[in-house]
Coordinates of C-alpha atoms in Angstrom, one line a residue:
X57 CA 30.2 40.8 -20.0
X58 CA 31.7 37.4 -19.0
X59 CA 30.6 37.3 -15.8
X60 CA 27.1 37.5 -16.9
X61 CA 27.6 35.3 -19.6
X62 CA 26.6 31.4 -20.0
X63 CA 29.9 30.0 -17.7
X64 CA 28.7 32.2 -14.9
X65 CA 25.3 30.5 -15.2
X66 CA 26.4 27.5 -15.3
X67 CA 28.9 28.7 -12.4
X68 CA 25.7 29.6 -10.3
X69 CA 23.8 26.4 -11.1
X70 CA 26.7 24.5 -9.9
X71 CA 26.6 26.4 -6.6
X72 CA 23.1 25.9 -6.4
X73 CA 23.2 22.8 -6.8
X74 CA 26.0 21.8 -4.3
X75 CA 23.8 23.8 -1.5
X76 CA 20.7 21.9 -2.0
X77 CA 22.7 18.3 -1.6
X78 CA 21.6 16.8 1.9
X79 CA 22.6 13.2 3.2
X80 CA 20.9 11.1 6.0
X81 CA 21.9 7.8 6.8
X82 CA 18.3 5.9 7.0
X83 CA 15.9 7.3 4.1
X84 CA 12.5 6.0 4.0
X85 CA 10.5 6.1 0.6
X86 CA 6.6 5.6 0.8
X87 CA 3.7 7.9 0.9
X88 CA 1.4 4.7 2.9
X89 CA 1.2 3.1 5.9
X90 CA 4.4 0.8 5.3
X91 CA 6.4 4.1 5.1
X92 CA 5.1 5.0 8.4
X93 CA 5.6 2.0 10.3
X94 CA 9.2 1.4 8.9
X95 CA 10.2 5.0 9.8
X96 CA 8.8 4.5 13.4
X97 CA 10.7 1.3 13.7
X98 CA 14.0 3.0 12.2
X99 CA 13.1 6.2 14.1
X100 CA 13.3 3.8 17.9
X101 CA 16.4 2.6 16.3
X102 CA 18.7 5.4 15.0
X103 CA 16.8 8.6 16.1
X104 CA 17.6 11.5 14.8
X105 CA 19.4 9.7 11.8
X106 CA 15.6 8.7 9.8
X107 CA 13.7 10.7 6.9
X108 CA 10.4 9.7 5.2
X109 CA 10.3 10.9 1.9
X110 CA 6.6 11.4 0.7
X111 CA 5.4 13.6 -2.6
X112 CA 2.4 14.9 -0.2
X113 CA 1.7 15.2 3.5
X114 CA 0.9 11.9 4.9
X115 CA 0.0 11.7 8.5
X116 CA -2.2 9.8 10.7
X117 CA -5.4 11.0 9.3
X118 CA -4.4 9.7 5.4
X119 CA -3.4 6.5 7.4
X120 CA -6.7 5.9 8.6
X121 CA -8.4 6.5 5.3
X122 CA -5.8 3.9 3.3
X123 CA -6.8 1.3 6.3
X124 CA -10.4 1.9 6.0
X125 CA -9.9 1.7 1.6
X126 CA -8.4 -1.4 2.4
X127 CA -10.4 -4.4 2.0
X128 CA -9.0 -7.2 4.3
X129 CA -6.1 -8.8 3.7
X130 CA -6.1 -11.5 5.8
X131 CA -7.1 -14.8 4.6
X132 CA -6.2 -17.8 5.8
X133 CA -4.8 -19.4 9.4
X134 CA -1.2 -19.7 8.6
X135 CA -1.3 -15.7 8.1
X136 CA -3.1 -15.3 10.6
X137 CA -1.0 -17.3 13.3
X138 CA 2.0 -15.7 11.2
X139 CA 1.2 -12.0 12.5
X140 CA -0.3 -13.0 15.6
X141 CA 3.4 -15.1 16.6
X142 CA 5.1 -11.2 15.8
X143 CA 3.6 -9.5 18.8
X144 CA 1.3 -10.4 21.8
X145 CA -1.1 -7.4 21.3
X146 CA -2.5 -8.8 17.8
X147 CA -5.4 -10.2 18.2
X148 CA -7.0 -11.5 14.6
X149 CA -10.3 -12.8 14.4
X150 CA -12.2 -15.1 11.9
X151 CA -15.1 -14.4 10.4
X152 CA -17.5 -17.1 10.4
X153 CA -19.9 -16.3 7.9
X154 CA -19.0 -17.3 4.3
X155 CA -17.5 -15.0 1.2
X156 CA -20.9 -15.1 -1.4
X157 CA -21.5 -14.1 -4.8
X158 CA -24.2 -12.8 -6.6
X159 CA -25.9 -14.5 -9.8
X160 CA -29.4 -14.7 -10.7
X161 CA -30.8 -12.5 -8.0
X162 CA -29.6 -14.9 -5.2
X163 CA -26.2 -15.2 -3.0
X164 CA -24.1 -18.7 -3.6
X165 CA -21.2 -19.8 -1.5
X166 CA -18.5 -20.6 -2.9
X167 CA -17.9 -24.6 -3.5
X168 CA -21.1 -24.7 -4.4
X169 CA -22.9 -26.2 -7.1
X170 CA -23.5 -22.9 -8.3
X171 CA -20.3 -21.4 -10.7
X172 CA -19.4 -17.7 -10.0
X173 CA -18.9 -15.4 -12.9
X174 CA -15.3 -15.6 -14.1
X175 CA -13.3 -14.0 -11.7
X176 CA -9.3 -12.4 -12.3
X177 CA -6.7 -13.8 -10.2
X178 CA -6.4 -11.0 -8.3
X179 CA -10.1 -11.2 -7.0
X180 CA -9.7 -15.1 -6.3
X181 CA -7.5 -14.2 -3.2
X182 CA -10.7 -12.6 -1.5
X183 CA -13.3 -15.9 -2.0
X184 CA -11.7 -17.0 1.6
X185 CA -13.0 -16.0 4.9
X186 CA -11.1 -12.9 6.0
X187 CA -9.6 -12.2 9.5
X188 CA -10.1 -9.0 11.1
X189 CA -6.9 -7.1 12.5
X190 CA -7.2 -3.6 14.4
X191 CA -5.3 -1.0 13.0
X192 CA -4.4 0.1 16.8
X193 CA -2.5 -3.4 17.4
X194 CA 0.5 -2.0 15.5
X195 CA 1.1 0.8 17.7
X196 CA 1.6 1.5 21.3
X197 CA -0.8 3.9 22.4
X198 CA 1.8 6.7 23.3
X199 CA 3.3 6.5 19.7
X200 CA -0.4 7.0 17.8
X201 CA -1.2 9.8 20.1
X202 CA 2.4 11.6 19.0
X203 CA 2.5 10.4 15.4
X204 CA 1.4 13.5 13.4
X205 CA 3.7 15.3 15.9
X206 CA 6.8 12.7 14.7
X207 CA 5.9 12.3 11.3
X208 CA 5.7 16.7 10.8
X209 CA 9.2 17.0 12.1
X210 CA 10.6 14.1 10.0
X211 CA 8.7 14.1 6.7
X212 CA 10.3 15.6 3.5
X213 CA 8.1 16.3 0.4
X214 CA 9.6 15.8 -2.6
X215 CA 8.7 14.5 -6.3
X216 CA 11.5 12.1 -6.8
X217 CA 12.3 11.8 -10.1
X218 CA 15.1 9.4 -10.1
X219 CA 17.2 7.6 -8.2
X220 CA 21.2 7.3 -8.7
X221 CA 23.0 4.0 -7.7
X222 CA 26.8 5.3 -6.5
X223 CA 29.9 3.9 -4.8
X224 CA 30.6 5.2 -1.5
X225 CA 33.6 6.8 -1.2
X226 CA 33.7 9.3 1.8
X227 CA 34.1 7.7 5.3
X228 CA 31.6 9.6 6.7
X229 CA 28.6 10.3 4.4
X230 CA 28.9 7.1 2.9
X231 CA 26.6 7.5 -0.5
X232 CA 25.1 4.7 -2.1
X233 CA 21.8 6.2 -3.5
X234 CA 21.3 10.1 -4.6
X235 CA 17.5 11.2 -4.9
X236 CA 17.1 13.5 -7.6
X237 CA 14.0 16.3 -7.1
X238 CA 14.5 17.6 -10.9
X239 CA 14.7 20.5 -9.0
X240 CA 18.8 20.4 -8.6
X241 CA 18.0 19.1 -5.6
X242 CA 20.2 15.8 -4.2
X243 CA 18.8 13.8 -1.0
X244 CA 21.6 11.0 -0.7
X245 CA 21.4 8.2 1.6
X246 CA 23.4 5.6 3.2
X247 CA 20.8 2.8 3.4
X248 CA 17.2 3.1 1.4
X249 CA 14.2 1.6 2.6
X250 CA 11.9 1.4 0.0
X251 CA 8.1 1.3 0.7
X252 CA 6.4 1.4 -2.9
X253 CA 6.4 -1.6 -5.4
X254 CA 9.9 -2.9 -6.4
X255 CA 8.8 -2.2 -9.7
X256 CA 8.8 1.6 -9.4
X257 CA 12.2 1.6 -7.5
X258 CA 13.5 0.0 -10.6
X259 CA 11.4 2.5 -12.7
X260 CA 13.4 5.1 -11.1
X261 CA 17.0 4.0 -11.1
X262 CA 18.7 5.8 -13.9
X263 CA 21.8 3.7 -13.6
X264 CA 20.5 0.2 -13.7
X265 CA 24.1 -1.4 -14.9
X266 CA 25.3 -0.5 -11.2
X267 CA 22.6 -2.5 -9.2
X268 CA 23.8 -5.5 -8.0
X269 CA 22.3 -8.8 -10.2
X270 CA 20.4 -10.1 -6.7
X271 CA 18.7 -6.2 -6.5
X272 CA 18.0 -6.4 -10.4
X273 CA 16.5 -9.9 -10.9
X274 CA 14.3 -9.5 -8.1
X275 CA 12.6 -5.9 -9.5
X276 CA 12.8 -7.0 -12.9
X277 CA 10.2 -10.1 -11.9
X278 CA 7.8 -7.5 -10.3
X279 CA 4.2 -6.0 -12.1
X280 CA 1.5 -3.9 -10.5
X281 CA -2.3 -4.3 -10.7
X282 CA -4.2 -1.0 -10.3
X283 CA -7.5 -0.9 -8.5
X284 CA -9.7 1.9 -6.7
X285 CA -11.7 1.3 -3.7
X286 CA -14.6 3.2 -1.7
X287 CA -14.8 3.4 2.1
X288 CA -18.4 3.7 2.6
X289 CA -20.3 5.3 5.9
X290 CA -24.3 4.9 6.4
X291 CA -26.8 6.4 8.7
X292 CA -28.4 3.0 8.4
X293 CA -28.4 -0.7 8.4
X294 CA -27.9 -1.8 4.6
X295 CA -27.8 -5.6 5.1
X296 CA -27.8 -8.0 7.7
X297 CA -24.4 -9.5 5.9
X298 CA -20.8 -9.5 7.7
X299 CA -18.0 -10.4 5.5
X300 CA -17.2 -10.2 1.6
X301 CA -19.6 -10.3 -1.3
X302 CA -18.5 -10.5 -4.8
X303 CA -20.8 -8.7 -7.4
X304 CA -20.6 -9.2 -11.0
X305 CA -19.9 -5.5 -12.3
X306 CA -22.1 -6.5 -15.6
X307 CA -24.5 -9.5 -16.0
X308 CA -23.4 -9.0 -19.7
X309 CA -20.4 -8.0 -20.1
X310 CA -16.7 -9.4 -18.3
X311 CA -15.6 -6.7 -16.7
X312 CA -14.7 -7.8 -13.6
X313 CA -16.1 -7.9 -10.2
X314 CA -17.0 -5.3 -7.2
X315 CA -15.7 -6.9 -3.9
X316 CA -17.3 -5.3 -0.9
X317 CA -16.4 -6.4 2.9
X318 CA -18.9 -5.2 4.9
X319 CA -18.9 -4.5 8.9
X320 CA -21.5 -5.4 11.1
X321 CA -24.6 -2.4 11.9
X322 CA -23.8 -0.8 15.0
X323 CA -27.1 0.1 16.2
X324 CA -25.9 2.4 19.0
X325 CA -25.0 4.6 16.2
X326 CA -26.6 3.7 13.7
X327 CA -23.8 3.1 11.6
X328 CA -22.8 0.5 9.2
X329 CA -19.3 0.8 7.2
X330 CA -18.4 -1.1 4.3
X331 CA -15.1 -1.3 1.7
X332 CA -15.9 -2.7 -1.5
X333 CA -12.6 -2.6 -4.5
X334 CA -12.9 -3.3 -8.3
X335 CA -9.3 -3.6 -10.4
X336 CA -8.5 -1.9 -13.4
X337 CA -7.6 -1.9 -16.7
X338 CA -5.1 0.7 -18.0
X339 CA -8.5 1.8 -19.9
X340 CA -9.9 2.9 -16.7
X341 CA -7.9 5.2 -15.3
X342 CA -8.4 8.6 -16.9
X343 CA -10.2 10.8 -14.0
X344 CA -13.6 10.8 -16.3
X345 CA -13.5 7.1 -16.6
X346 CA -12.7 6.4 -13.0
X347 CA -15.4 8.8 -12.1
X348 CA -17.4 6.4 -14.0
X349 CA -16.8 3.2 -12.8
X350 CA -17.5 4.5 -9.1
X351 CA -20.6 5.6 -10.1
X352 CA -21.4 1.9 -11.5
X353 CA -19.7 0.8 -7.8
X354 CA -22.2 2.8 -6.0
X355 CA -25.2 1.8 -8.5
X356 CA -24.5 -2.1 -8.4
X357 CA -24.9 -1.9 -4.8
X358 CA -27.5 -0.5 -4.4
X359 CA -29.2 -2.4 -7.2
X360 CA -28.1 -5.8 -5.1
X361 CA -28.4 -4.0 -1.6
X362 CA -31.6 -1.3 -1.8
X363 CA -31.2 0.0 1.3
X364 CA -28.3 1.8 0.3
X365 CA -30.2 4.2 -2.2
X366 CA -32.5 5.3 1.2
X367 CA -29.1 6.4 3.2
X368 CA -27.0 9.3 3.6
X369 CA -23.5 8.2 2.8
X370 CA -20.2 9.5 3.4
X371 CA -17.2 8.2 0.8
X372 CA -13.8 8.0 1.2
X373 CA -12.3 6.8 -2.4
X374 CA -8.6 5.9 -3.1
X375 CA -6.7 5.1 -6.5
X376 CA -3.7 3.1 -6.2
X377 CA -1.6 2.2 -9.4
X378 CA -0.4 -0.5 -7.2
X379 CA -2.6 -2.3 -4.9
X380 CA -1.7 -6.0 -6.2
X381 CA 2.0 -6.6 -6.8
X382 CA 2.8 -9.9 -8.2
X383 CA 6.0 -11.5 -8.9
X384 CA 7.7 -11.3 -4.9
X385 CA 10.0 -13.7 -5.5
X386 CA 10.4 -14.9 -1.7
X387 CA 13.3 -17.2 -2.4
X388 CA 15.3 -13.7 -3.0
X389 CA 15.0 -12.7 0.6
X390 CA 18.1 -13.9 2.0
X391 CA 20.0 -12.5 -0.9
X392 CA 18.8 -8.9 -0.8
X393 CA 19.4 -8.8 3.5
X394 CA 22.7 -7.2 3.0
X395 CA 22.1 -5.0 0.5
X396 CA 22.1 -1.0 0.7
X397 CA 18.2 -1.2 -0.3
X398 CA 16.0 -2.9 1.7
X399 CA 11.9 -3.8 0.1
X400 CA 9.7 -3.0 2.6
X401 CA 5.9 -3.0 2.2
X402 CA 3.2 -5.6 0.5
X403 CA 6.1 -6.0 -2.8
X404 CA 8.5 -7.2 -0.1
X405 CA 9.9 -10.7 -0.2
X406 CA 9.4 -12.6 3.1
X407 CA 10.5 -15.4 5.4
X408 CA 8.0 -18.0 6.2
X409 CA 6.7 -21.2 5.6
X410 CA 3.6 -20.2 4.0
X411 CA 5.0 -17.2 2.3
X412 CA 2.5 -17.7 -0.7
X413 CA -0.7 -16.9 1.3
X414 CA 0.6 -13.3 2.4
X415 CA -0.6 -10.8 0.2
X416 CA -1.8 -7.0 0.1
X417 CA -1.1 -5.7 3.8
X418 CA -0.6 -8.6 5.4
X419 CA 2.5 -9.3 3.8
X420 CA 3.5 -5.8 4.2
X421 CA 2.6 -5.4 7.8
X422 CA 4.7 -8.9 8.1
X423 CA 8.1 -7.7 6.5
X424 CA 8.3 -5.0 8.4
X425 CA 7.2 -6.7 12.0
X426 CA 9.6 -9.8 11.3
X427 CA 12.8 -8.0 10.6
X428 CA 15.2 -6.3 12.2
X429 CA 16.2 -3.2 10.1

């Protein structure tokens, strides 16, 4: 009876566990489009020797949606002169027309006499001009046309439910993190390049006495701001408008604002794209309420923009419990260059003079361009 008794199961469990243990040098973590350009950039380096870790499939196509969620992120010279010094194929161009708001039925600039409806700080970042920045300028051509192709043979899905700081002790698999499925499964790594907010990587680290004091002061300074945003296609021209507006979500009430950055009409095919983003409140985010507040989105618009209620519309919509991170202390980034985790992705401390104006992707896109990993 022993052998089917509780020391054989926990015999078996052992077993099972020890066979689902896999170690690869380079381990990305990020289901976005900073996991996918830092594994390309590892994957040139050390191929062969690079996983991205994702909970779903993320390829090409859920690239293109997260860029088109994206409002821009680009705001100001310096960043702009920041990414275009990183490679000669950037090209970022200003839009000339100025950032509005709504109040009392008319558009005001901003500077004006005219006060704007109180605004959170992490709307105050888009009342500047933005830059456009093509997508296509941080590939070549040959690696977008083979990425799904890379990304399929590379990618590993997994829930990862924490993460185990070690000491390396074998020569050759030399351990310093272990990703733990919850499902006996271990994925350890050599180096960890993580592509989510610091915050959650410090969520996840079980063992927090073992990080080292530089790794731990910088993720303990870190918090999230969660936001949802709309890609919006139309079969016609909704305004004659280019750039950001910022709509009061209630003429009543302080609940924040819907930013929309809209694209020029393209009468060739008769198509006009627009993003527009609110933030959220940890009241907001239960699927019936953020049903909800896209339906106000949608109905604010329109109300503003009539137009819209005349066209057929397709929506792309994406949550994200952390589209603002705050609290990248840059002065940390020499500190945490030699360390066994490196932050990669818009949480990510940088190196530049103007390090304050990056934010959202632009200061992701920029850690990963300016360093070599």
């Amino acid at each position: 009876m022993s052998g089917f008794g509780l020391r054989a199961f926990k015999k078996k469990a052992t077993v099972k566990k020890f066979d689902n243990n896999k170690f690869y040098k380079h381990i990305v973590y990020g289901e976005n489009t900073f996991g996918i350009l830092t594994f390309l950039k590892l994957h040139k380096k050390y191929p062969g020797e690079v996983k991205l870790i994702t909970q779903n499939s993320f390829l090409k196509g859920d690239m293109l949606k997260e860029w088109n969620c994206s409002l821009n992120s680009v705001r100001s010279e310096e960043v702009a002169q920041g990414l275009m010094s990183l490679d000669p194929r950037f090209e970022v161009f200003k839009n000339t027309d100025d950032v509005v708001f709504y109040k009392d039925t008319k558009f005001h600039k901003f500077g004006g006499r005219a006060k704007p409806h109180d605004l959170k700080s992490g709307e105050l970042f888009f009342t500047k001009p933005p830059y456009q920045i093509q997508l296509s300028a941080l590939f070549s051509q040959q690696d977008f046309e083979n990425l799904d192709e890379l990304l399929v043979e590379h990618q590993i899905h997994k829930i990862v439910a924490s993460i185990e700081v070690c000491e390396a002790t074998d020569l050759v698999e030399k351990t310093h993190f272990k990703l733990h499925t919850g499902e006996l499964e271990e994925i350890s790594c050599e180096k960890l390049y993580f592509c989510h907010s610091p915050k959650k990587f410090l969520n996840l680290v079980e063992n927090k006495k073992e990080l080292s004091d530089d790794v731990y002061a910088f993720t303990a300074g870190i918090s999230n701001d969660q936001a949802i945003s709309v890609h919006f296609k139309c079969d016609r021209e909704i305004t004659k408008q280019v750039g950001t507006s910022v709509l009061p979500q209630s003429m009543t009430h302080d609940w924040g604002s819907f930013i929309v950055d809209f694209d020029a009409f393209d009468p060739a095919i008769n198509l006009q794209e627009f993003t527009a983003l609110t933030f959220l409140s940890d009241d907001d985010v239960q699927e019936e309420d953020l049903a909800k507040k896209i339906k106000l989105m949608r109905r604010v618009i329109e109300r503003v923009y009539p137009e819209l209620a005349k066209a057929k519309v397709e929506q792309d919509i994406r949550f994200s419990d952390e589209y603002r991170i705050n609290g990248s202390n840059d002065s940390h980034f020499e500190k945490l260059q030699d360390k066994h985790v490196r932050f990669l992705g818009h949480g990510a401390p940088i190196k530049h003079e103007n390090a304050d104006k990056f934010e959202y992707l632009s200061r992701g896109i920029y850690a990963i361009m300016s360093q070599g990993l």
